[in-house]
XYZ file of C-alpha atoms in Angstrom:
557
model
C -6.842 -4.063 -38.583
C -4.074 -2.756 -35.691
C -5.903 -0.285 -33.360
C -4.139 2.085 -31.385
C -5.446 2.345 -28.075
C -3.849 4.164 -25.279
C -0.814 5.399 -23.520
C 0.283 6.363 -20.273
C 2.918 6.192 -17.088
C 4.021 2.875 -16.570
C 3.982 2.586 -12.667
C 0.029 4.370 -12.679
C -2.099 1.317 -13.884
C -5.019 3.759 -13.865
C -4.057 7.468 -15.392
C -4.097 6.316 -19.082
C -4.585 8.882 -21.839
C -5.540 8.435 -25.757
C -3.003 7.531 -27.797
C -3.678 10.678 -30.606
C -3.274 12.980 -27.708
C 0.484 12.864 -27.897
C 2.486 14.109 -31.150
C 2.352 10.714 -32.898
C 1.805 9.459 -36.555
C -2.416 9.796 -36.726
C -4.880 9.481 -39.598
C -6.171 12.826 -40.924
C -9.610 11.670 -39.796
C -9.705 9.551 -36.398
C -12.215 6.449 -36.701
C -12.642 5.253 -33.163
C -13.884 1.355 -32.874
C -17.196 0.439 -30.985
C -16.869 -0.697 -27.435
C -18.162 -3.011 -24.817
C -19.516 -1.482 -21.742
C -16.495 -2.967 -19.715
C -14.120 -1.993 -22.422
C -15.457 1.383 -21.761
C -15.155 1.089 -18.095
C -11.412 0.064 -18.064
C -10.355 3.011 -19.882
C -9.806 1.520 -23.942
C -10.618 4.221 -26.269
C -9.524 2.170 -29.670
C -8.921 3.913 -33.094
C -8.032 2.632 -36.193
C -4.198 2.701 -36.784
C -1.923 4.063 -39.739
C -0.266 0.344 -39.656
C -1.076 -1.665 -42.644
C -0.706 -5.234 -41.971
C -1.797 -7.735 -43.921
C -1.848 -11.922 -42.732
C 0.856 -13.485 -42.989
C 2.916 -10.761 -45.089
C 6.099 -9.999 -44.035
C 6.866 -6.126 -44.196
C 10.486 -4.392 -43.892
C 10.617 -1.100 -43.261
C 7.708 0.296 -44.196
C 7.225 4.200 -43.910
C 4.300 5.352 -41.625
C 4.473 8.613 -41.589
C 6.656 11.780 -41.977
C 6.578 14.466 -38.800
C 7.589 17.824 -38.382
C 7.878 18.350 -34.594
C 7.897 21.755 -33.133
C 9.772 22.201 -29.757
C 6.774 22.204 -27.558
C 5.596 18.987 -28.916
C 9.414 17.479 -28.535
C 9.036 18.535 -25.016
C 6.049 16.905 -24.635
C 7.297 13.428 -25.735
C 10.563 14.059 -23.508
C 8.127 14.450 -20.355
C 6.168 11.346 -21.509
C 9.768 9.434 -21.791
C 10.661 10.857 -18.875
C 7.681 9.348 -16.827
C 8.096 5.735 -18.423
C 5.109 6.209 -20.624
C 3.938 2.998 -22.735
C 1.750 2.665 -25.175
C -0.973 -0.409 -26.051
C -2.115 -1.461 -29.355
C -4.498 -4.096 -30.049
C -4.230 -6.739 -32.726
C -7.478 -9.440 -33.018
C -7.706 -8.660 -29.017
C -4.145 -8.886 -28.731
C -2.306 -6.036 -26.799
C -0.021 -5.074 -28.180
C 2.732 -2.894 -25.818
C 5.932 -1.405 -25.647
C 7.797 1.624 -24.561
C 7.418 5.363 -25.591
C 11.059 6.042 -25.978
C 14.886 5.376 -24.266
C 15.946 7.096 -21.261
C 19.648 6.734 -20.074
C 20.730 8.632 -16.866
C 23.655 8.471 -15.208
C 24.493 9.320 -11.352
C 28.660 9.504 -12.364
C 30.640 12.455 -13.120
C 29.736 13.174 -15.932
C 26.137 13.099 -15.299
C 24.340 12.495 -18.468
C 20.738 12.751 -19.046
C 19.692 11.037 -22.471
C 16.369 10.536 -23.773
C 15.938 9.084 -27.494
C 12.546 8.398 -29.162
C 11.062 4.810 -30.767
C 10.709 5.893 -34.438
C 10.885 2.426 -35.591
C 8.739 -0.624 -34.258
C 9.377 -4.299 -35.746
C 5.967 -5.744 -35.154
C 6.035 -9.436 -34.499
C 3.268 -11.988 -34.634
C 2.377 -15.230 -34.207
C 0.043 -17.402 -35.560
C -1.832 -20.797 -36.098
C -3.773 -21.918 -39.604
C -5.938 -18.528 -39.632
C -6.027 -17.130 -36.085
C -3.425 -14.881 -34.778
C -2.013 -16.447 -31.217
C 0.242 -13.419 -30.237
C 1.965 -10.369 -30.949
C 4.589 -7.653 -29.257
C 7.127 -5.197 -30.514
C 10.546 -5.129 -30.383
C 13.265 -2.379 -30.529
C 16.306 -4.623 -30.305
C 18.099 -3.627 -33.219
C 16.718 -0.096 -33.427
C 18.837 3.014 -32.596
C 16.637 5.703 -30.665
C 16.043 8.878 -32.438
C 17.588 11.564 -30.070
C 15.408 14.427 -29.011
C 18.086 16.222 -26.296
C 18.904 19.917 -27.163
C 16.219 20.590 -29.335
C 15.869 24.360 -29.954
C 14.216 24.486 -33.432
C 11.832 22.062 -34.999
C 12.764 18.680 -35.965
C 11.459 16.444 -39.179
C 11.417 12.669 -38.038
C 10.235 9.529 -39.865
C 8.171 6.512 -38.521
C 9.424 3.821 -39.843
C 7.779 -0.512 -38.879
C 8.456 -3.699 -40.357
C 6.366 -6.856 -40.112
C 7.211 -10.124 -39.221
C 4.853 -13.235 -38.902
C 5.742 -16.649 -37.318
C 3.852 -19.900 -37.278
C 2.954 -21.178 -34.098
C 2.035 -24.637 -32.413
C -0.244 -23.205 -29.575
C -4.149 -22.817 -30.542
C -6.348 -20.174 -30.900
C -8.313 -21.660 -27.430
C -5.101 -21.727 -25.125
C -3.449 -18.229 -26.283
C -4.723 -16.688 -23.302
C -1.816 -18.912 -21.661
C 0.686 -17.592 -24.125
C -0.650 -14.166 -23.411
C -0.500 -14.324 -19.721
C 2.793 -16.372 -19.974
C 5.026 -13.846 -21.965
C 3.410 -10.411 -20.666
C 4.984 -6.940 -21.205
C 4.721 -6.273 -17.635
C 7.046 -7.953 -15.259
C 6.272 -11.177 -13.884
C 6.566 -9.987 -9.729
C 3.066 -12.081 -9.109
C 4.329 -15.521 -7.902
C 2.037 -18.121 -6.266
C 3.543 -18.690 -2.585
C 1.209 -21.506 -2.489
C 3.282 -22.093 1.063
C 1.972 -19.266 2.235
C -1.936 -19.729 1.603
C -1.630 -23.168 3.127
C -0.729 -22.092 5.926
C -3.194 -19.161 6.635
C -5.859 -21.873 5.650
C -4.384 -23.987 8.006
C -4.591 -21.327 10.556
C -8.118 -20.532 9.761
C -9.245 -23.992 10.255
C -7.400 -24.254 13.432
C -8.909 -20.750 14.964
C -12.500 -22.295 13.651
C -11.945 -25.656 15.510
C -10.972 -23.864 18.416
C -13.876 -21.288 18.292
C -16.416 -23.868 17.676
C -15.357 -26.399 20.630
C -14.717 -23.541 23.175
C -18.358 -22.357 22.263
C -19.938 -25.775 22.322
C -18.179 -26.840 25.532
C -18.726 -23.392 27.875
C -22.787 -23.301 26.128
C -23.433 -27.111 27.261
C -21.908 -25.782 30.566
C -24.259 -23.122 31.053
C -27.625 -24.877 29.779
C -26.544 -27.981 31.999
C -26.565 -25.591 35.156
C -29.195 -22.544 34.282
C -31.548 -25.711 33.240
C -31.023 -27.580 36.834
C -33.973 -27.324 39.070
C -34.859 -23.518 40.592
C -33.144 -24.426 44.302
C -30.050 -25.036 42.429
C -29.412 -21.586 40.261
C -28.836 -19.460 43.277
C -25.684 -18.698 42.179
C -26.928 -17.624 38.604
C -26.274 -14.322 38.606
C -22.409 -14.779 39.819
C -19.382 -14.698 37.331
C -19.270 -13.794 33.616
C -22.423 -16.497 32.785
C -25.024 -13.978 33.098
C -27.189 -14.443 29.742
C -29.985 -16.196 31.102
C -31.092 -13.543 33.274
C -31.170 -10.584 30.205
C -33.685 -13.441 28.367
C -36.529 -10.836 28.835
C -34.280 -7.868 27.076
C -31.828 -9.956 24.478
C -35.031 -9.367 22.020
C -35.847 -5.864 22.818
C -35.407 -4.023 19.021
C -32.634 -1.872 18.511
C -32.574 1.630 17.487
C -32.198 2.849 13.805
C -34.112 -0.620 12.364
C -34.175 0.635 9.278
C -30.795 1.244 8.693
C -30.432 -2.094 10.113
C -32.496 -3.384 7.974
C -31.315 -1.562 4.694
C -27.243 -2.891 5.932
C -28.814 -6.303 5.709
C -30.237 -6.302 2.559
C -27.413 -4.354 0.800
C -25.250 -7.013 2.437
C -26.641 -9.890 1.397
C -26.693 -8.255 -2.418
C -23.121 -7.877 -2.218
C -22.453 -11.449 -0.875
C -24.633 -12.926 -3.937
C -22.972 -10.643 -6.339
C -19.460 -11.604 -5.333
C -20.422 -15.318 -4.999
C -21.950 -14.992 -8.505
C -18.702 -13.265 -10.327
C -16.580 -16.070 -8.807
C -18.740 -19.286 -9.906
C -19.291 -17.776 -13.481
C -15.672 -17.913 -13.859
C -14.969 -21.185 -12.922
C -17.744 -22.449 -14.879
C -15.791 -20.095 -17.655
C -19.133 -18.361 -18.820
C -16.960 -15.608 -19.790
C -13.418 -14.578 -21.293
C -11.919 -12.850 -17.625
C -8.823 -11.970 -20.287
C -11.034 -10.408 -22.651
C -10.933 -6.630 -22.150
C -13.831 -5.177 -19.598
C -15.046 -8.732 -18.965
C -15.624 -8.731 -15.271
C -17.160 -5.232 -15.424
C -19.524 -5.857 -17.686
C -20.549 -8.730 -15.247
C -19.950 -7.178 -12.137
C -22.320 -4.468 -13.467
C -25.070 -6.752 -14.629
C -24.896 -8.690 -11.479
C -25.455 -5.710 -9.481
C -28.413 -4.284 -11.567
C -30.125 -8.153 -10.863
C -29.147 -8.710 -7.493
C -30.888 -5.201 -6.463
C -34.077 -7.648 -5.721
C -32.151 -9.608 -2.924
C -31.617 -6.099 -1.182
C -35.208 -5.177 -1.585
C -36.678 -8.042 -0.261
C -34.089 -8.638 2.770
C -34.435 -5.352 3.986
C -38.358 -5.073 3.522
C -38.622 -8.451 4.756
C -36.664 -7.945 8.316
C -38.088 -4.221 8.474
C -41.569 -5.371 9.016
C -40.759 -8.443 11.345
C -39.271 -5.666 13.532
C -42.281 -3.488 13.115
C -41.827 -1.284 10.932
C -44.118 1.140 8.968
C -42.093 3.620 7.006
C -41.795 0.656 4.225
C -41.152 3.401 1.501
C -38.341 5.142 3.372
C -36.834 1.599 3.937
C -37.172 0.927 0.066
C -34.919 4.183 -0.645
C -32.782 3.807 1.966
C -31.592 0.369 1.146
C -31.498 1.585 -2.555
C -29.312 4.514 -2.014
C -27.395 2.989 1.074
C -24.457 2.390 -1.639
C -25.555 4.195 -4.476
C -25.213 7.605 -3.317
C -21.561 6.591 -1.753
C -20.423 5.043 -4.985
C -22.324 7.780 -7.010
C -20.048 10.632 -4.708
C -16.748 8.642 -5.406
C -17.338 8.225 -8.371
C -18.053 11.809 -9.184
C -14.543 13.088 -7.558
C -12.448 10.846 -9.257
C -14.113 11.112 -12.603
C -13.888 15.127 -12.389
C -10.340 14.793 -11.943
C -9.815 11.860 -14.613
C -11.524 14.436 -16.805
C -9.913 17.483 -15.976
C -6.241 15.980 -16.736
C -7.652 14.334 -19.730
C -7.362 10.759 -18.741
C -9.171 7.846 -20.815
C -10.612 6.869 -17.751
C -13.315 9.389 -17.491
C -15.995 8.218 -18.397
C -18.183 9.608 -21.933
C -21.584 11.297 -21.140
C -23.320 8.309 -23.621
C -21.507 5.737 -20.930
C -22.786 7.731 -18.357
C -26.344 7.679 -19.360
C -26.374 3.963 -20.327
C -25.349 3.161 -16.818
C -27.861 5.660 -15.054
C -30.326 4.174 -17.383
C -29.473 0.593 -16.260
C -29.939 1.653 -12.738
C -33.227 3.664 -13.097
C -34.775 0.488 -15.139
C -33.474 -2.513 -13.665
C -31.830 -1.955 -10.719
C -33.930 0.512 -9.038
C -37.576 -1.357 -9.942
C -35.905 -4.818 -8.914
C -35.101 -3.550 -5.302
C -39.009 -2.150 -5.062
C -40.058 -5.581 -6.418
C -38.168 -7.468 -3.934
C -39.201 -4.839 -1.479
C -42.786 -5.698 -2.137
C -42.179 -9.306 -1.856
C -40.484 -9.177 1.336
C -43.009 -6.932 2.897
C -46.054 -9.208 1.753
C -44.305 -12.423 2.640
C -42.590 -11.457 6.203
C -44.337 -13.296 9.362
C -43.666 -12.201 13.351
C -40.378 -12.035 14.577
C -39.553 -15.154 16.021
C -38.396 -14.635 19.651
C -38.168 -17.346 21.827
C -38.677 -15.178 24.971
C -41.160 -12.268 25.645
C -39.813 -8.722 26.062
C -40.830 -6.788 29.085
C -41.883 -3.471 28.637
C -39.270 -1.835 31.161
C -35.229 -2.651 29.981
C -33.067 -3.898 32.831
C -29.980 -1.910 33.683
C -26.781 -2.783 32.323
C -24.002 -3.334 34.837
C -20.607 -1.558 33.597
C -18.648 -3.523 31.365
C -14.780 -3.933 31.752
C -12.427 -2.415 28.909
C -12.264 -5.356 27.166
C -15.870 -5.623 26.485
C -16.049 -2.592 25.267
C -17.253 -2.172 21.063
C -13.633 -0.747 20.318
C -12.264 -3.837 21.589
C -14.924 -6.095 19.887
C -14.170 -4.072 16.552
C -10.705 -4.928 16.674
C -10.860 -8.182 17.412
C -13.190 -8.831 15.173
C -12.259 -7.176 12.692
C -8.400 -8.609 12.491
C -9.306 -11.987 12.498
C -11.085 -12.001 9.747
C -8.601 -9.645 7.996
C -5.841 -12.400 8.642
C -7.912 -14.918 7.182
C -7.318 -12.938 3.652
C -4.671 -11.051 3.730
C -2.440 -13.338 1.458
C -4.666 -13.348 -1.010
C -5.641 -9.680 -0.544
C -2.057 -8.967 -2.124
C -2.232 -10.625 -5.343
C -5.691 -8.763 -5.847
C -4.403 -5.420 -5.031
C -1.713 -6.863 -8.011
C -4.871 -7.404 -9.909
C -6.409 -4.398 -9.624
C -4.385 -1.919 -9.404
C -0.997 -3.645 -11.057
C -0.576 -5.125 -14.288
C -1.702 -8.695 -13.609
C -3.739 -11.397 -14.322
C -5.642 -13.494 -11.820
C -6.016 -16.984 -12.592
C -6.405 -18.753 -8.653
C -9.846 -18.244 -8.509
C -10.476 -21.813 -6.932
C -8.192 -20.203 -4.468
C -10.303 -17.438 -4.113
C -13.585 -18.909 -3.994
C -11.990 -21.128 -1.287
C -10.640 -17.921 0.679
C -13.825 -16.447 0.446
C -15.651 -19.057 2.009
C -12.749 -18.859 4.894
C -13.526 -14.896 5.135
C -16.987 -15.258 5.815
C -17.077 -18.410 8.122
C -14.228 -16.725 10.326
C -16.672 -13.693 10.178
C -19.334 -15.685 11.502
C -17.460 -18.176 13.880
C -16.029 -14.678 15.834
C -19.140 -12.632 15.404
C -20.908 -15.574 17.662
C -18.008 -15.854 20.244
C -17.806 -12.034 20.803
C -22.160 -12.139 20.397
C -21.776 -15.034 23.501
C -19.382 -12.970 25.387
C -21.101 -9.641 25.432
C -24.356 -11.630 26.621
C -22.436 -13.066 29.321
C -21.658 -9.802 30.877
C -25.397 -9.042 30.665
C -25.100 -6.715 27.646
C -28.062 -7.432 25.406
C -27.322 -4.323 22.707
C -25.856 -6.919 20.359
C -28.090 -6.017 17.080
C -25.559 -3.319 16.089
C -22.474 -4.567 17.822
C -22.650 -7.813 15.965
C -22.761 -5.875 12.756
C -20.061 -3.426 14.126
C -17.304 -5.999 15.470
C -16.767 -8.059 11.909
C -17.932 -5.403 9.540
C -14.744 -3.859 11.072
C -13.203 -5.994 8.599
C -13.355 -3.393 6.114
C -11.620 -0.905 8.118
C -8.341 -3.028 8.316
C -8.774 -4.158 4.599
C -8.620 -0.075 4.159
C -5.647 0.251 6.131
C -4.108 -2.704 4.406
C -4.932 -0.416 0.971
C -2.757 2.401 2.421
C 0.085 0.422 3.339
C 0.179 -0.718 0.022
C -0.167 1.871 -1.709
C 2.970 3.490 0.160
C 4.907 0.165 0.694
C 3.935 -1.979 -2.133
C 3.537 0.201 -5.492
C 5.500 3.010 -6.985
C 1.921 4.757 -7.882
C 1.839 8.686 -7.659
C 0.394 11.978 -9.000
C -3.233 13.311 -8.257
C -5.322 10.936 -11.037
C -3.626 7.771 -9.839
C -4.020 8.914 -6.127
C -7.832 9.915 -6.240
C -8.352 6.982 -7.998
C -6.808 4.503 -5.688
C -8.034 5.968 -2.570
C -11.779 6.404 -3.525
C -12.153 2.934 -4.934
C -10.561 1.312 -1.782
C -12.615 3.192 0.583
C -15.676 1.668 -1.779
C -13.981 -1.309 -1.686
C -13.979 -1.853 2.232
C -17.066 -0.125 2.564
C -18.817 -3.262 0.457
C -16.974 -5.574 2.383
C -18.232 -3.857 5.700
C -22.021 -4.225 4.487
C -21.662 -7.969 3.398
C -18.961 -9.318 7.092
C -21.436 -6.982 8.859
C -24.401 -8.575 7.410
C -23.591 -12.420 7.732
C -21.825 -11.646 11.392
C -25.467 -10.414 12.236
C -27.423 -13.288 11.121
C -24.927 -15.537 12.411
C -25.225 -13.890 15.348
C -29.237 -13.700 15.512
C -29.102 -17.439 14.692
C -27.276 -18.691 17.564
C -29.119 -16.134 20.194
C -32.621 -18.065 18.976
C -30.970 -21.200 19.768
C -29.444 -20.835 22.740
C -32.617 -19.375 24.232
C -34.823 -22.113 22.960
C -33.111 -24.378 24.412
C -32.920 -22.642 27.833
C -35.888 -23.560 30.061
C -37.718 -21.000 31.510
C -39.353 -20.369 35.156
């Protein structure tokens, strides 16, 4: 059985509509096929065809259906021509796509403006023993029917043929032949030259952080632990953290926010770790329709515990009391951002009638997913990290009165600290970031995800290599408000990855219209908003990690 499943414009990845809603052959009664969850989410709505194919039977033109067009609906196909639409069937999980109709314009005197419907697909497909391996549609011998100066209505006939081929590839490695011989253009190339040498790079500005760090730190303890007659000098030049060691532990304002940025942090950084190792231990099809949302959605209903229990954990080492206002905090500290988002671009996906708004049965399924699992987990791990957390481990006692901060130059300052910060991590990705932007929201297939897992691991130890040099620098000026500026400076990331989504959105994609737009720009702001939480959240503990060690091994008077 050939389902149809959905059309739209060619350069909007995103604005797709159902393939019945345009003037086209359709069944007298529509049977629509079940769906997966991440079928559902990526906008299939599949219906059984008129196409009667059976295996291995050639067909020659075969008659589908007989039309009678009136001149509003042959206006409605020449706008759909006009804005490149295409249309995707689905064969065994093959799609199936191809081209609306012919448009032929011409910028010379005389300026012609032609646009000729498909009325006649020759269906090819290929196969090996029983399985079907692939399948596309081709128009190469097939005239366009005309539909220019149409005043009155038209009668047209649908016309297919059928042609199967065996094949020498099997039914396990036709996702290659698939990915190999795709209706979309093949503009995704691997410049492996290029991510060798930001890794390079990378490794390089790590090296460099690490033995700057280590050198100036074995510096400092050498002369802040010489005997008291000679630290006279202590207080002189930028190595001033010894003398804040009474303040460097004083709790910051807002904990639980803190606290609730930490835990939804960490739930991010497991669920992203956990999509990327379940593909390359190939626990699931990622060229199967809706794969990776189905898992990304699972993942985040499970991982709702590691919130919990991070934030409830830290929140009572720093003394807190409000542990039920922590709980819903950290559970709504994306929800109700994603839930907002989500709400705008759905409204407009279903006011223009896209397949990408979501059905109300979809919508319940995944509020009931989050009210059962996800929302119970995070009060679980909430009540696990509340019961198990000890003292905050400071190695130095905090004095009741704070000590004045002296004024800090400009480049001190938390807009510089952002910046820096935040672009250096931002570097460390942004090759890769391209080809998934192409992924996303383009027409292609990732396959480097040992790439990816490597680049992430990059990302996150750049995050924390700079969040500990800027951490040591701000000390050294004898600035102890580092809780939220370590959080701040490489959460900033997501900021630049934001501005990165604008540039290529303008720059890199021929997306437009007010579906595709909404779309685009609520999921990226999503998108660097998540990777905000999780740099901001490792850049803190990095942080916090190499403040206790400094200070335990500084001896004290």
């Amino acid at each position: 059985m050939m389902y149809v499943n959905k059309v739209g414009p060619y350069h909007n990845p995103q604005e797709t509509y159902h393939y019945y809603q345009l003037p086209v052959c359709a069944p007298e009664q529509i049977r629509h096929k079940s769906l997966t969850l991440g079928e559902v989410l990526d906008g299939d709505r599949m219906a059984e065809s008129m196409y009667q194919i059976a295996f291995r039977q050639n067909a020659e033109r075969q008659t589908l259906c007989e039309m009678k067009l009136s001149v509003n609906q042959v206006e409605e196909l020449r706008t759909a021509i006009e804005e490149l639409y295409y249309f995707e069937f689905v064969l065994d999980d093959v799609p199936i796509r191809g081209f609306l109709g012919y448009m032929e314009e011409s910028g010379f005197l005389p300026h012609t403006h032609k646009i000729g419907l498909w009325s006649h697909l020759d269906i090819n497909i290929e196969y090996n023993d029983d399985r079907i391996i692939y399948a596309n549609v081709s128009v190469r011998d097939v005239k366009p029917f005309s539909l220019d100066d149409v005043r009155e209505p038209l009668s047209l006939t649908h016309t297919y043929s059928v042609r199967w081929f065996p094949s020498s590839v099997t039914y396990d490695r036709r996702g290659d032949r698939l990915r190999d011989s795709s209706f979309f253009p093949k503009s995704l190339e691997i410049h492996w030259l290029s991510i060798i040498n930001s890794m390079v790079l990378v490794f390089l500005l790590l090296g460099f952080v690490v033995i700057i760090l280590m050198r100036v730190l074995k510096s400092d303890l050498a002369r802040y632990n010489l005997d008291e007659e000679g630290t006279d000098d202590m207080d002189q030049g930028d190595n001033g953290w010894k003398i804040i060691h009474t303040d460097v532990f004083r709790f910051p304002p807002y904990r639980s926010l803190l606290c609730a940025v930490l835990g939804v942090g960490f739930q991010f950084l497991a669920l992203g770790t956990g999509i990327i190792v379940m593909v390359l231990l190939g626990l699931f099809n990622v060229h199967r329709h809706g794969a990776i949302n189905s898992a990304a959605i699972l993942l985040y209903a499970l991982t709702c515990c590691v919130s919990g229990y991070v934030s409830s954990n830290f929140y009572r080492q720093l003394g807190g009391d409000r542990w039920v206002w922590n709980i819903i905090l950290t559970t709504s500290l994306f929800s109700a951002p994603f839930f907002l988002t989500w709400s705008v671009v759905n409204s407009v996906h279903w006011a223009n009638g896209s397949t990408q708004a979501l059905p109300a049965t979809t919508i319940l399924l995944l509020l009931t997913v989050w009210l059962l699992v996800g929302f119970p987990l995070t009060v679980i791990g909430g009540i696990f990290g509340k019961n198990s957390a000890g003292h905050f481990e400071a190695p130095c006692r905090t004095k009741n009165i704070s000590r004045e901060i002296p004024r800090q130059p400009w480049y001190k300052s938390a807009p510089v600290h952002m910046a820096i910060g935040g672009f250096l991590p931002f570097s460390a990705i942004s090759v890769e970031l391209y080809y998934i932007f192409a992924t996303v929201w383009g027409r292609e297939q990732y396959t480097l995800y040992g790439i990816l897992f490597v680049v992430f691991a990059i990302l996150l130890s750049v995050g924390a290599c700079i969040s500990v040099a800027l951490t040591y620098f701000q000390l050294s000026g004898e600035d102890y408000r580092w809780w939220w500026r370590s959080v701040l400076s490489t959460g900033s990331t997501g900021a630049f990855i934001f501005l990165y989504s604008v540039f290529y959105y303008w720059r890199r994609s021929n997306m437009s219209g007010v579906v595709q737009t909404v779309e685009f720009f609520g999921y990226s702001f999503l998108t660097a908003y998540v990777f905000f939480l999780m740099l901001g959240a490792v850049s803190f503990t990095a942080s916090l990690r190499f403040i206790r060690y400094i200070y335990i091994n500084l001896k004290m008077d």
